[in-house]
Short mmCIF file of C-alpha atoms in Angstrom, two decimals:
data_model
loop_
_atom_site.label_atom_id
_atom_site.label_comp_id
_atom_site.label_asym_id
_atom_site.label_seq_id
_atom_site.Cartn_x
_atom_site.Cartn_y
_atom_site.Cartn_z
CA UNK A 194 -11.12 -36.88 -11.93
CA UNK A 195 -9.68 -35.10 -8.94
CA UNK A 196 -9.05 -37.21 -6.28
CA UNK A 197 -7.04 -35.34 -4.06
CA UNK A 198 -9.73 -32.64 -2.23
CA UNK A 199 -13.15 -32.53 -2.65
CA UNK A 200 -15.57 -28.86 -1.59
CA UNK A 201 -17.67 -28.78 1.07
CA UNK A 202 -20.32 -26.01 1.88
CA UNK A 203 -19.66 -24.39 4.96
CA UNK A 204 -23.50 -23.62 5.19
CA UNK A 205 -25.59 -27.03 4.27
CA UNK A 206 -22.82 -29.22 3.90
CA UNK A 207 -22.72 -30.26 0.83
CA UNK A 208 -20.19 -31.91 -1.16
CA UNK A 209 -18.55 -30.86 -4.15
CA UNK A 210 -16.25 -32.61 -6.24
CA UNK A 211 -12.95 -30.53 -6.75
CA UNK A 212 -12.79 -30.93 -10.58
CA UNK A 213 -12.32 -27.26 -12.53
CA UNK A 214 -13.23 -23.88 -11.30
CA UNK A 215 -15.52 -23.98 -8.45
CA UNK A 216 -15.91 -20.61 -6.82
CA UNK A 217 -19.70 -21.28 -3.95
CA UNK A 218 -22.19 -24.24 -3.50
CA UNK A 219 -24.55 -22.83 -6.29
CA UNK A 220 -27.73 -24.41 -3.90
CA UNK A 221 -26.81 -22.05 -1.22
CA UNK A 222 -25.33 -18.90 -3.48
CA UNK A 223 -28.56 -18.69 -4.84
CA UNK A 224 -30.59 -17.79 -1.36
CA UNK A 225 -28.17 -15.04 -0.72
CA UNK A 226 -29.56 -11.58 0.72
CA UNK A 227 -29.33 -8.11 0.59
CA UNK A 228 -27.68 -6.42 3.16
CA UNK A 229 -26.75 -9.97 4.92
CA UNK A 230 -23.32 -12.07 4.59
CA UNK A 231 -22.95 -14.10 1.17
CA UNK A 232 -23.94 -17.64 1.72
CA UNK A 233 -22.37 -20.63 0.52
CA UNK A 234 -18.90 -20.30 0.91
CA UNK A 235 -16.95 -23.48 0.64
CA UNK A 236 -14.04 -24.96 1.93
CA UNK A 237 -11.72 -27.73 0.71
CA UNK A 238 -11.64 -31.27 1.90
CA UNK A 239 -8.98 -33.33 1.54
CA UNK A 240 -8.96 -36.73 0.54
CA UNK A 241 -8.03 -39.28 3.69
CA UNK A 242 -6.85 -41.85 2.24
CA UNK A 243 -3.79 -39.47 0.79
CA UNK A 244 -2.95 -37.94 4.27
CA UNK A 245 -2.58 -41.63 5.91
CA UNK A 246 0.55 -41.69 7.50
CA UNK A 247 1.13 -38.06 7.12
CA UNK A 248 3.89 -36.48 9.31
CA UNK A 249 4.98 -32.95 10.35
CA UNK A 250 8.34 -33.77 8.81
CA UNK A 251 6.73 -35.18 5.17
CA UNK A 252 4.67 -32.18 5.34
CA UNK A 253 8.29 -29.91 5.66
CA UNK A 254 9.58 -31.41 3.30
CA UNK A 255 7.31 -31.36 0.29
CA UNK A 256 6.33 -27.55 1.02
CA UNK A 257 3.02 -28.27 2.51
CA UNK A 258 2.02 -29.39 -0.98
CA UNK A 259 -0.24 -32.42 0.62
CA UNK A 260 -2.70 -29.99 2.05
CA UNK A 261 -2.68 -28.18 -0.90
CA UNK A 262 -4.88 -27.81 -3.69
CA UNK A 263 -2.66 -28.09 -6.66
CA UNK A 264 -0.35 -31.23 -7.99
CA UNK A 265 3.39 -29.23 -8.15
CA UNK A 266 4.78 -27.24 -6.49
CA UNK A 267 7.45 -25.85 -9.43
CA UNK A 268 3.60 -24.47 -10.21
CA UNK A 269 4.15 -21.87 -7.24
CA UNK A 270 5.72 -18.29 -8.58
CA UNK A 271 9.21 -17.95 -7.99
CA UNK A 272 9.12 -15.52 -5.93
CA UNK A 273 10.04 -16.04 -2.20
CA UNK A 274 6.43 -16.47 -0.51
CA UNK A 275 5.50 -17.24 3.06
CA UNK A 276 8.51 -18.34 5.23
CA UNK A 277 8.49 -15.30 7.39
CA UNK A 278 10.57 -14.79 10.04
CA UNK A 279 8.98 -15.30 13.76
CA UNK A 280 10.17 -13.20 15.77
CA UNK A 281 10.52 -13.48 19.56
CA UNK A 282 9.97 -10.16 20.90
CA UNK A 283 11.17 -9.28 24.85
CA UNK A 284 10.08 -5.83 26.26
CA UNK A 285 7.86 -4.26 29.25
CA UNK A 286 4.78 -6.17 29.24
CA UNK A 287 6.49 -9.71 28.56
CA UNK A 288 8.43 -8.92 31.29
CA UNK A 289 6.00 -7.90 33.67
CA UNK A 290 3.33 -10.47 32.75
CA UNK A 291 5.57 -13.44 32.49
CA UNK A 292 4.48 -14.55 28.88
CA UNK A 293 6.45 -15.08 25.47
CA UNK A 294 5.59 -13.33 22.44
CA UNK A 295 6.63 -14.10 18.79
CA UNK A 296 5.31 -11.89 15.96
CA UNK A 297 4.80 -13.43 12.51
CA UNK A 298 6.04 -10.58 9.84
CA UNK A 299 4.15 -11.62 6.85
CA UNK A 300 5.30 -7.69 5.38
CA UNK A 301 8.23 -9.72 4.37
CA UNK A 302 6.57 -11.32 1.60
CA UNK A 303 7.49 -10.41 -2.04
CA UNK A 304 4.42 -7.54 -2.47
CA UNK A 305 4.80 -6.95 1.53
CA UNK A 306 1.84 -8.21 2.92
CA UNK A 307 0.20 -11.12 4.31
CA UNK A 308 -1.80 -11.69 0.93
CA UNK A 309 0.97 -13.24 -1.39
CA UNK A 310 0.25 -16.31 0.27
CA UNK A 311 -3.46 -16.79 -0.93
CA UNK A 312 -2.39 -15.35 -4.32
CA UNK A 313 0.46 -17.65 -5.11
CA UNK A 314 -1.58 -20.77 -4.39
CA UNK A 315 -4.12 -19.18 -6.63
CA UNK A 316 -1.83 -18.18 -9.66
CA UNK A 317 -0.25 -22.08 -8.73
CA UNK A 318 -4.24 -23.61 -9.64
CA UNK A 319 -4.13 -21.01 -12.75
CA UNK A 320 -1.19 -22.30 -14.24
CA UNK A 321 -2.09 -25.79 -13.85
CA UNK A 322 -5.14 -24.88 -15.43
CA UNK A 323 -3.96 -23.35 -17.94
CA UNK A 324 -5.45 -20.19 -17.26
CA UNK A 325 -3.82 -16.49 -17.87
CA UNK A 326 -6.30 -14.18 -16.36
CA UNK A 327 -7.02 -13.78 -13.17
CA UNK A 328 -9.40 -10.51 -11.27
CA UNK A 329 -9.52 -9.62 -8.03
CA UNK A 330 -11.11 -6.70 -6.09
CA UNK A 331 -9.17 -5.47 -3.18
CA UNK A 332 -8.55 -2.04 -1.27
CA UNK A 333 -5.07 -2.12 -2.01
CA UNK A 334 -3.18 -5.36 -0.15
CA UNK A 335 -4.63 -8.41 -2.25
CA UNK A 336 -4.85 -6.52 -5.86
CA UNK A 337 -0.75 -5.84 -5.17
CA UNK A 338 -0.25 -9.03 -4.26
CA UNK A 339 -2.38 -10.56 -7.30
CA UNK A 340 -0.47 -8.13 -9.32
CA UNK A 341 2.97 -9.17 -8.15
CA UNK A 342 2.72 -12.68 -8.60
CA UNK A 343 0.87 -12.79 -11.53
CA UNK A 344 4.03 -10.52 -13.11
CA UNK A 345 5.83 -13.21 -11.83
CA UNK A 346 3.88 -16.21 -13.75
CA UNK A 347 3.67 -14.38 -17.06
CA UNK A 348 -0.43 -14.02 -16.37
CA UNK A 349 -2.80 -11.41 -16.49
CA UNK A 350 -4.06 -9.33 -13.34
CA UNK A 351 -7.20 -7.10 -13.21
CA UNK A 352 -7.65 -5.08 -10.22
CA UNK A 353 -11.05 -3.39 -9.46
CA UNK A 354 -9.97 -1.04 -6.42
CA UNK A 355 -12.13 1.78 -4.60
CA UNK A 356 -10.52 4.90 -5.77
CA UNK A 357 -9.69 6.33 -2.35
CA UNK A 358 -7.82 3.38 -1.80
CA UNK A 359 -3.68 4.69 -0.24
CA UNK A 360 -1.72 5.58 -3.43
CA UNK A 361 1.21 3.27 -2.27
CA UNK A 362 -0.55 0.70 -2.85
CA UNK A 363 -2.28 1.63 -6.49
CA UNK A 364 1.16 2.61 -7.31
CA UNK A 365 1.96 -1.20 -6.83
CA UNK A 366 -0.49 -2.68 -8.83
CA UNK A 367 0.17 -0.31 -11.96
CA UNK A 368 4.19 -0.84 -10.97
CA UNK A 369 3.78 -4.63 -11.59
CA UNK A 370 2.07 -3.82 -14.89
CA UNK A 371 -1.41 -4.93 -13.92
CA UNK A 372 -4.69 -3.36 -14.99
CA UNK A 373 -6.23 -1.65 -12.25
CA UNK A 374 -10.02 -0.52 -12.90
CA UNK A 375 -10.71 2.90 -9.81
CA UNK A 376 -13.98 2.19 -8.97
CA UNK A 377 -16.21 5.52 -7.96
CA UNK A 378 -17.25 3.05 -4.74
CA UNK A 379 -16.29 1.37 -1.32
CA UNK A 380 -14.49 -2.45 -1.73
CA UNK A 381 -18.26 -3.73 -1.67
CA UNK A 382 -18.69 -2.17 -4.96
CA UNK A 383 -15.83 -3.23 -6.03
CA UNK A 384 -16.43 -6.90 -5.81
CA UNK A 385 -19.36 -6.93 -6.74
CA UNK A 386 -18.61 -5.28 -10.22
CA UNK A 387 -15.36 -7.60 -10.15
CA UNK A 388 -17.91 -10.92 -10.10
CA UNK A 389 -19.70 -8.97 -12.82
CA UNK A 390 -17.08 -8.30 -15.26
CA UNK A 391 -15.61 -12.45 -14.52
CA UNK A 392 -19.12 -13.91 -15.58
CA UNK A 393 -18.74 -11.36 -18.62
CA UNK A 394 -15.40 -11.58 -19.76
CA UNK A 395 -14.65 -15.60 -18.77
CA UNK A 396 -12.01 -14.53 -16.37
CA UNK A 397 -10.60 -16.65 -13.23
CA UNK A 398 -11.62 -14.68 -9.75
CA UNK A 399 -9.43 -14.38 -6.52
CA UNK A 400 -11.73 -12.52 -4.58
CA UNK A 401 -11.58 -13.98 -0.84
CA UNK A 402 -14.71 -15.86 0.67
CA UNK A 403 -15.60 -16.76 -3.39
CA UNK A 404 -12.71 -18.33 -4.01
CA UNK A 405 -12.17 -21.15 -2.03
CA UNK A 406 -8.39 -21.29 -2.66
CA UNK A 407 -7.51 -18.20 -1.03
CA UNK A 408 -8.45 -20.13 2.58
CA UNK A 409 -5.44 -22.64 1.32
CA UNK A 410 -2.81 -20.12 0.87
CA UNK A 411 -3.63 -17.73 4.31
CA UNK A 412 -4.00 -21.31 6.31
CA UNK A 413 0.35 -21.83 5.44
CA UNK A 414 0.53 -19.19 8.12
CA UNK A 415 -0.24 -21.82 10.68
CA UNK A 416 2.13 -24.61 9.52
CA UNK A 417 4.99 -22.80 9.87
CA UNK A 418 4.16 -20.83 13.24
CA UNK A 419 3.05 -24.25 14.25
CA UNK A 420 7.33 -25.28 12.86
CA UNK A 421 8.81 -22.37 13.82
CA UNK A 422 7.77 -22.72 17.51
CA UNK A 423 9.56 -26.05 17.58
CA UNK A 424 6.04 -28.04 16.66
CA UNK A 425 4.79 -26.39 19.45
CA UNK A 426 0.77 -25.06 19.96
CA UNK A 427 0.53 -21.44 20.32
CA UNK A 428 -1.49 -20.21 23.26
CA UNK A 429 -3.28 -17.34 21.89
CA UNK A 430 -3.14 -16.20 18.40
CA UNK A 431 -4.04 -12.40 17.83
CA UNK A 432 -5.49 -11.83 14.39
CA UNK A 433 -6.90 -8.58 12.66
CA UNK A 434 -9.70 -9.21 11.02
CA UNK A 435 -12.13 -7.46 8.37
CA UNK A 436 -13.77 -9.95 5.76
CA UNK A 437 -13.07 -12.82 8.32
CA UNK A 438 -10.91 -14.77 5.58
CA UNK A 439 -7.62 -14.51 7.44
CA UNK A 440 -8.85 -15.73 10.82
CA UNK A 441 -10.50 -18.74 8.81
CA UNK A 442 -7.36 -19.37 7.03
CA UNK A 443 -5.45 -19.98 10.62
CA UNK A 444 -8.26 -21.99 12.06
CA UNK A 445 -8.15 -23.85 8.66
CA UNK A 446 -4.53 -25.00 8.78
CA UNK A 447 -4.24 -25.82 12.25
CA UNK A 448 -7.50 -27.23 12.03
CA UNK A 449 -6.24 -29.60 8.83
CA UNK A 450 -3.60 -30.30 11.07
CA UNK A 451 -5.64 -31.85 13.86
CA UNK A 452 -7.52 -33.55 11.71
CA UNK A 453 -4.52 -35.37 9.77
CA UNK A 454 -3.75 -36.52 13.08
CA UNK A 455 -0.34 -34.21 13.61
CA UNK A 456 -1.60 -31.94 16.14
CA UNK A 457 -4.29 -32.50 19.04
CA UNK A 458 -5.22 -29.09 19.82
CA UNK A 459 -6.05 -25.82 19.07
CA UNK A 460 -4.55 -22.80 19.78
CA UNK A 461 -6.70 -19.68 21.01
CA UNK A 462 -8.13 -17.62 18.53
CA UNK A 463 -8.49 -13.66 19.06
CA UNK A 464 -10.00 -11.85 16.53
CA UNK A 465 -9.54 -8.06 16.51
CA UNK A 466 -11.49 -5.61 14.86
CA UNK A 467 -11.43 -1.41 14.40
CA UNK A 468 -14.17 -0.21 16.96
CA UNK A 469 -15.27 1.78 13.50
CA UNK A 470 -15.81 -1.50 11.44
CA UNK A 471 -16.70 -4.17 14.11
CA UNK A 472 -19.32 -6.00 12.06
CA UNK A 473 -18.10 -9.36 12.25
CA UNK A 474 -17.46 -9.20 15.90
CA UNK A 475 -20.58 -7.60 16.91
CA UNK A 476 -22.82 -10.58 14.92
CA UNK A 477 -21.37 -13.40 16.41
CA UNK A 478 -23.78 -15.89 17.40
CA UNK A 479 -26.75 -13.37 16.81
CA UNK A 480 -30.14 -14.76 15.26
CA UNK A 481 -30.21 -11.77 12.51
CA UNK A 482 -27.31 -9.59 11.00
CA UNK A 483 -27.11 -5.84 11.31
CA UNK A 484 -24.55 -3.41 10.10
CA UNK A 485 -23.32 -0.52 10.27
CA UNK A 486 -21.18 1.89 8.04
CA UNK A 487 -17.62 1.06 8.47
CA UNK A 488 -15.04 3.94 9.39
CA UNK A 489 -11.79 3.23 10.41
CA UNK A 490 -8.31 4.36 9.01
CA UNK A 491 -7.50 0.90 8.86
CA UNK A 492 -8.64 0.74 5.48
CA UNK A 493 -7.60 -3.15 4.83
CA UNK A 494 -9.77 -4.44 7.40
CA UNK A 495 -12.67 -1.39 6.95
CA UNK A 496 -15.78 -3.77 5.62
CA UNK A 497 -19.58 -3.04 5.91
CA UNK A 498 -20.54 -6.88 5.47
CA UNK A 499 -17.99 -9.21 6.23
CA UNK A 500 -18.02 -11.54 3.38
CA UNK A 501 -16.62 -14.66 4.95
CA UNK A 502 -18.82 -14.01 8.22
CA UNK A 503 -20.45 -17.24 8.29
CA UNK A 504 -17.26 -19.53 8.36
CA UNK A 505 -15.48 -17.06 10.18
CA UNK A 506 -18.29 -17.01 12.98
CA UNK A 507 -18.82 -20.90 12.86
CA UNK A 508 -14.66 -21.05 13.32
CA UNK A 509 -14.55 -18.43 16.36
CA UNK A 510 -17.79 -20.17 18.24
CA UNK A 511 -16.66 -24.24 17.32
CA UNK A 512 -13.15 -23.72 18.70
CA UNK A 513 -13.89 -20.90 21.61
CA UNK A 514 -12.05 -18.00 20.29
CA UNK A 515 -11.95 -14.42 21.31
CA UNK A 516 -12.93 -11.26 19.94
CA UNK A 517 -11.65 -7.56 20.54
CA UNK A 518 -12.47 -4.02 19.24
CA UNK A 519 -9.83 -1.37 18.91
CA UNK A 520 -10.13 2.60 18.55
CA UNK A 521 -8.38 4.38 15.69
CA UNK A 522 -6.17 6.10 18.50
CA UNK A 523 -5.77 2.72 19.90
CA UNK A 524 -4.22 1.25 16.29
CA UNK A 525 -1.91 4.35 15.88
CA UNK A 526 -0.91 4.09 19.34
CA UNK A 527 0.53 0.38 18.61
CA UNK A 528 1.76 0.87 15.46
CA UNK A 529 3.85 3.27 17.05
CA UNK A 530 5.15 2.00 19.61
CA UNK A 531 5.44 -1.02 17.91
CA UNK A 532 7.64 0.58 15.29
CA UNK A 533 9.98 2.85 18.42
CA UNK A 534 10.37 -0.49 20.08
CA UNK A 535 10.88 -3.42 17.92
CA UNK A 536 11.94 -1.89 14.62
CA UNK A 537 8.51 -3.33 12.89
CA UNK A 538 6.37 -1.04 10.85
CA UNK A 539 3.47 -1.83 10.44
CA UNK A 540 0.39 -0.39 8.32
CA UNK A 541 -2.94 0.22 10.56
CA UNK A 542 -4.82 -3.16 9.95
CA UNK A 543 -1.83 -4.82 11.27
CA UNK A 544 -1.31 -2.75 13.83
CA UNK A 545 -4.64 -3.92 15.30
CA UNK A 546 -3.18 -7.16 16.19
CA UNK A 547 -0.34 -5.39 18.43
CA UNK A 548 -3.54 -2.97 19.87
CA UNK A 549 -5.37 -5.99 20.52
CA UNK A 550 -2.30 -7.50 22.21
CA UNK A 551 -1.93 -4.53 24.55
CA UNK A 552 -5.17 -4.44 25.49
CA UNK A 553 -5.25 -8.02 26.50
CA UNK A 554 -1.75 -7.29 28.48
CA UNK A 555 -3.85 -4.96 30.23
CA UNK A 556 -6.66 -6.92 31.51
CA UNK A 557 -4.30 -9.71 32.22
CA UNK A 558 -5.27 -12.03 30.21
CA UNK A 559 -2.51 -13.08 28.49
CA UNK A 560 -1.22 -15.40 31.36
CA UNK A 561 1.83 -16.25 33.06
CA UNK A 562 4.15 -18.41 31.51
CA UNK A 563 1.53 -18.57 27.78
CA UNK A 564 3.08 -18.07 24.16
CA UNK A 565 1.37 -15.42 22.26
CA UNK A 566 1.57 -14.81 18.67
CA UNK A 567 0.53 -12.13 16.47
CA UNK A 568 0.23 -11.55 13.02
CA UNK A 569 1.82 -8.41 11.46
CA UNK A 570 -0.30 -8.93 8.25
CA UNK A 571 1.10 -5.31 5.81
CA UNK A 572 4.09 -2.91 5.89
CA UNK A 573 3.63 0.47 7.01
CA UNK A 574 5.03 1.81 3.95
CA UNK A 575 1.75 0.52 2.35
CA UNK A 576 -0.08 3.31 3.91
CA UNK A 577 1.92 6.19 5.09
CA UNK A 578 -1.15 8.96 5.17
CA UNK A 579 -2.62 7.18 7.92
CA UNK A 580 0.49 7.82 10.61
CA UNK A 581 0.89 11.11 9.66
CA UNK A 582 -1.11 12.89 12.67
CA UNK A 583 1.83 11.11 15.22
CA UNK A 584 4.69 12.56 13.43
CA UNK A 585 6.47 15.70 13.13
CA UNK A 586 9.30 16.34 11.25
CA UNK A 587 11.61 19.05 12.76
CA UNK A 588 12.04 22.23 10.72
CA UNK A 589 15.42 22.31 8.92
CA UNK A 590 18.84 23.53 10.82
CA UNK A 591 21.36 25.83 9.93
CA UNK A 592 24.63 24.07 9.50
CA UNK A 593 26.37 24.54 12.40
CA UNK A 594 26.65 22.50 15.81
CA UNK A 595 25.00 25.57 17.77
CA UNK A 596 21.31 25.03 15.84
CA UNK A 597 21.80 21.29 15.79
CA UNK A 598 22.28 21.37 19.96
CA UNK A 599 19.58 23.61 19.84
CA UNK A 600 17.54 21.23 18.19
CA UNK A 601 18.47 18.30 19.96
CA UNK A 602 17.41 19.86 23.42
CA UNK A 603 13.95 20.99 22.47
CA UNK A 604 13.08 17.57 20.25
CA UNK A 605 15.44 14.69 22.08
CA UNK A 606 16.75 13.51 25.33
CA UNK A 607 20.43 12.59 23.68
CA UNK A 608 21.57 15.75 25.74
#
C-alpha cells in the first residue's frame, strides 16, 4: 500500500488512495458536460506524518523528492531537468518603478520548454511502474517534451498533435524517435482521441488536468524560485496561462510549501491570457461557463475549454490572484523587445508573461520596492512563423565597404 500521498478531488473532495494508475475521481468524471470544463480533476495529498520535521534545506537536498510522487529519484531521466537559471533583469521600467525583476528561463530545459518538468516526474512514476508506454496530446511543447524524455528512459512516446501545430516542434517529436499521430483537428480533438486510443490500447496518459502527476512536476518551478531568491516570497508571479495547469502547478508547490510548515505566505498570482483565447480568465467566479473560439498566435496557450479550469479558478479566487488579457500585437511586441533587450527569446505563449508584465508596469501596479517574477515557459526557436511579421532581413550587399555603409545608414544607427 502507498503510504506516501493519497488523491483528493478538487471538485467533491474525495479521497483517493494513491495505489496504481489513477488518472480523475471516477464519481465526478462521470457528470462531466459538453461544452463545459472536465470535472474531477484531482490533486495529490501528501501524507503528514512523512513531512514532520520537514525543512527547506532536507527538501534541497533530496531533490524535492518528499513532495514527490515517486520513491527514487535515480527514477528521474538523466537528462538535466528544471534548475533554470533566475535571472535578475535591470532595464527602463525597473528603474523607473523601483521594483526587482527575475525571470525564470524554463527554455533551458533539455526539450526547451517549461514542460520537461511534468514529463520527467511522469516517465519517473512509469518506470517505477514498470510501464513503457506513455501518450500524450499536445500542440507541440508537452508531446516534445514527452518525446525527449521518454528517448531518454528507453520508453515509448505517442503523440496525438493538431496538424497545424509549428513544424519546429513536430520536427522534435519525430527527431526523438517518437510516434506522432497529425490529427485533422484543434488540441481538443486531440485529447480527446488520445484518452480514446489509452482505454483501447492499455497505454499510460500524460495529458495535463487527467493526469494528476503533471501538477507535481510544473509545481518544482516554485521550490526553486522560492531557493533561488534566497528562501525569499515572490511578490507577484506573472504566469501565461491556457489549460490553467501551469498556474495550478505554482500555486501547488508553494502552496505544499505552506502547508509543510516552510513558508507562511503566498506570493501573488497573475494569470495572463491571449485577448483571442481568454476563456479561463473571462469564467472566473461565473455561475455558468461560456466559450468562445480561441484565436491567438500563441498557439501553446490557444484553448477553447480550459481543461484544468476548475482548480485553476478555485487556486486564483482562494489565494487572491490576478488575471490579465494580452493582444497578439501586445505578445509580439514583448517578445521582441524582450529578445533586443535581455538576450531571451522567447516563443509567443511565453512572451505573454513579459506582455502581461508591461502592462502591469504601466498601470503601476507593480509597486515600489516589490520582486516580480515571470515565467519564460518555451524558446522562440519553437515557433519561428509566428515573429516573422516584425522582422526583415536586409537584401544581400555587394562586397565592398561602399554597399555595406550604404546599408548600415538606411537599416542602423552604428553610423
Amino acid at each position: 500500500m502507498n503510504s506516501k500521498f493519497s488523491y483528493q478531488c478538487n471538485d467533491c473532495g474525495r479521497e483517493i488512495p494513491g495505489e496504481g494508475i489513477v488518472y480523475l475521481c471516477s464519481e465526478c468524471a462521470g457528470r462531466q458536460k459538453a461544452g463545459q470544463p472536465p470535472a474531477g480533476i484531482l490533486k495529490v495529498i501528501y501524507n503528514p506524518l512523512l513531512l514532520r520535521g520537514l525543512t527547506f534545506k532536507k527538501l534541497e537536498e533530496n531533490r524535492f523528492i518528499d513532495l514527490l510522487p515517486f520513491n527514487d529519484t535515480r527514477s528521474l531521466p538523466f537528462l538535466r531537468t528544471g534548475n533554470t537559471p533566475l535571472y535578475r533583469i535591470s532595464g527602463r521600467e525597473t528603474a523607473i518603478r523601483g521594483h526587482e525583476l527575475f525571470i525564470k528561463d524554463d527554455s533551458q530545459n533539455p526539450t526547451f520548454s517549461f514542460k520537461d518538468r511534468a514529463s520527467a516526474v511522469v516517465s519517473a512514476f512509469a518506470k517505477e511502474q514498470e510501464i513503457s508506454t506513455i501518450v500524450a496530446a499536445s500542440t507541440g511543447n508537452a508531446g516534445s517534451s514527452l518525446a525527449g524524455m521518454c528517448a531518454a528512459q528507453g520508453q515509448k512516446a505517442v503523440i496525438f498533435a493538431p496538424a497545424s501545430a509549428p513544424a519546429a516542434k513536430l520536427t522534435q517529436i519525430l527527431m526523438y524517435g517518437a510516434v506522432l499521430v497529425p490529427v485533422n483537428g484543434n488540441y481538443d480533438i486531440a485529447f480527446d482521441l488520445s484518452i480514446e486510443a489509452t482505454k483501447h490500447f492499455g497505454w499510460y496518459n500524460r495529458n495535463t488536468a487527467y493526469n494528476p502527476l503533471t501538477i507535481e512536476g510544473k509545481k518544482t518551478a516554485a521550490f526553486e524560485i522560492y531557493s533561488q531568491l534566497g528562501h525569499r516570497i515572490p511578490d507577484r508571479i506573472f504566469v501565461p496561462v491556457g489549460d490553467g495547469v501551469i498556474i495550478s502547478g505554482i500555486y501547488k508547490g508553494f502552496e505544499d510549501m505552506l502547508k509543510s510548515g516552510i513558508t507562511d505566505s503566498m506570493p501573488e498570482i497573475v494569470a495572463v491570457q491571449a485577448e483571442g483565447s481568454s476563456n479561463l480568465v473571462d469564467n472566473i467566479g461565473k455561475k455558468e461557463f461560456n466559450y468562445t473560439p480561441s484565436s491567438t498566435l500563441a498557439d501553446s496557450i490557444s484553448v477553447d475549454i480550459p481543461r484544468n479550469f476548475r482548480m485553476a479558478e478555485k487556486y486564483l479566487l482562494q489565494y487572491k490572484g490576478k488575471t490579465l488579457k494580452v493582444s497578439d500585437w501586445q505578445i509580439l511586441e514583448a517578445s521582441r523587445q524582450l529578445a533586443a533587450q535581455t538576450g531571451l527569446f522567447a516563443e509567443p505563449a511565453a512572451a505573454a508573461a513579459y506582455a502581461g508584465y508591461l502592462l502591469t508596469c504601466a498601470t503601476g501596479i507593480t509597486g515600489k520596492g516589490s520582486i516580480n517574477v515571470l515565467l519564460l515557459t518555451g524558446s522562440g526557436l519553437k515557433d519561428l512563423k509566428s515573429v516573422q511579421p516584425l522582422l526583415h532581413i536586409p537584401e544581400a550587399v555587394s562586397p565592398d565597404i561602399h554597399s555595406v555603409t550604404s546599408l548600415l545608414k538606411e537599416n542602423t544607427d552604428l553610423l
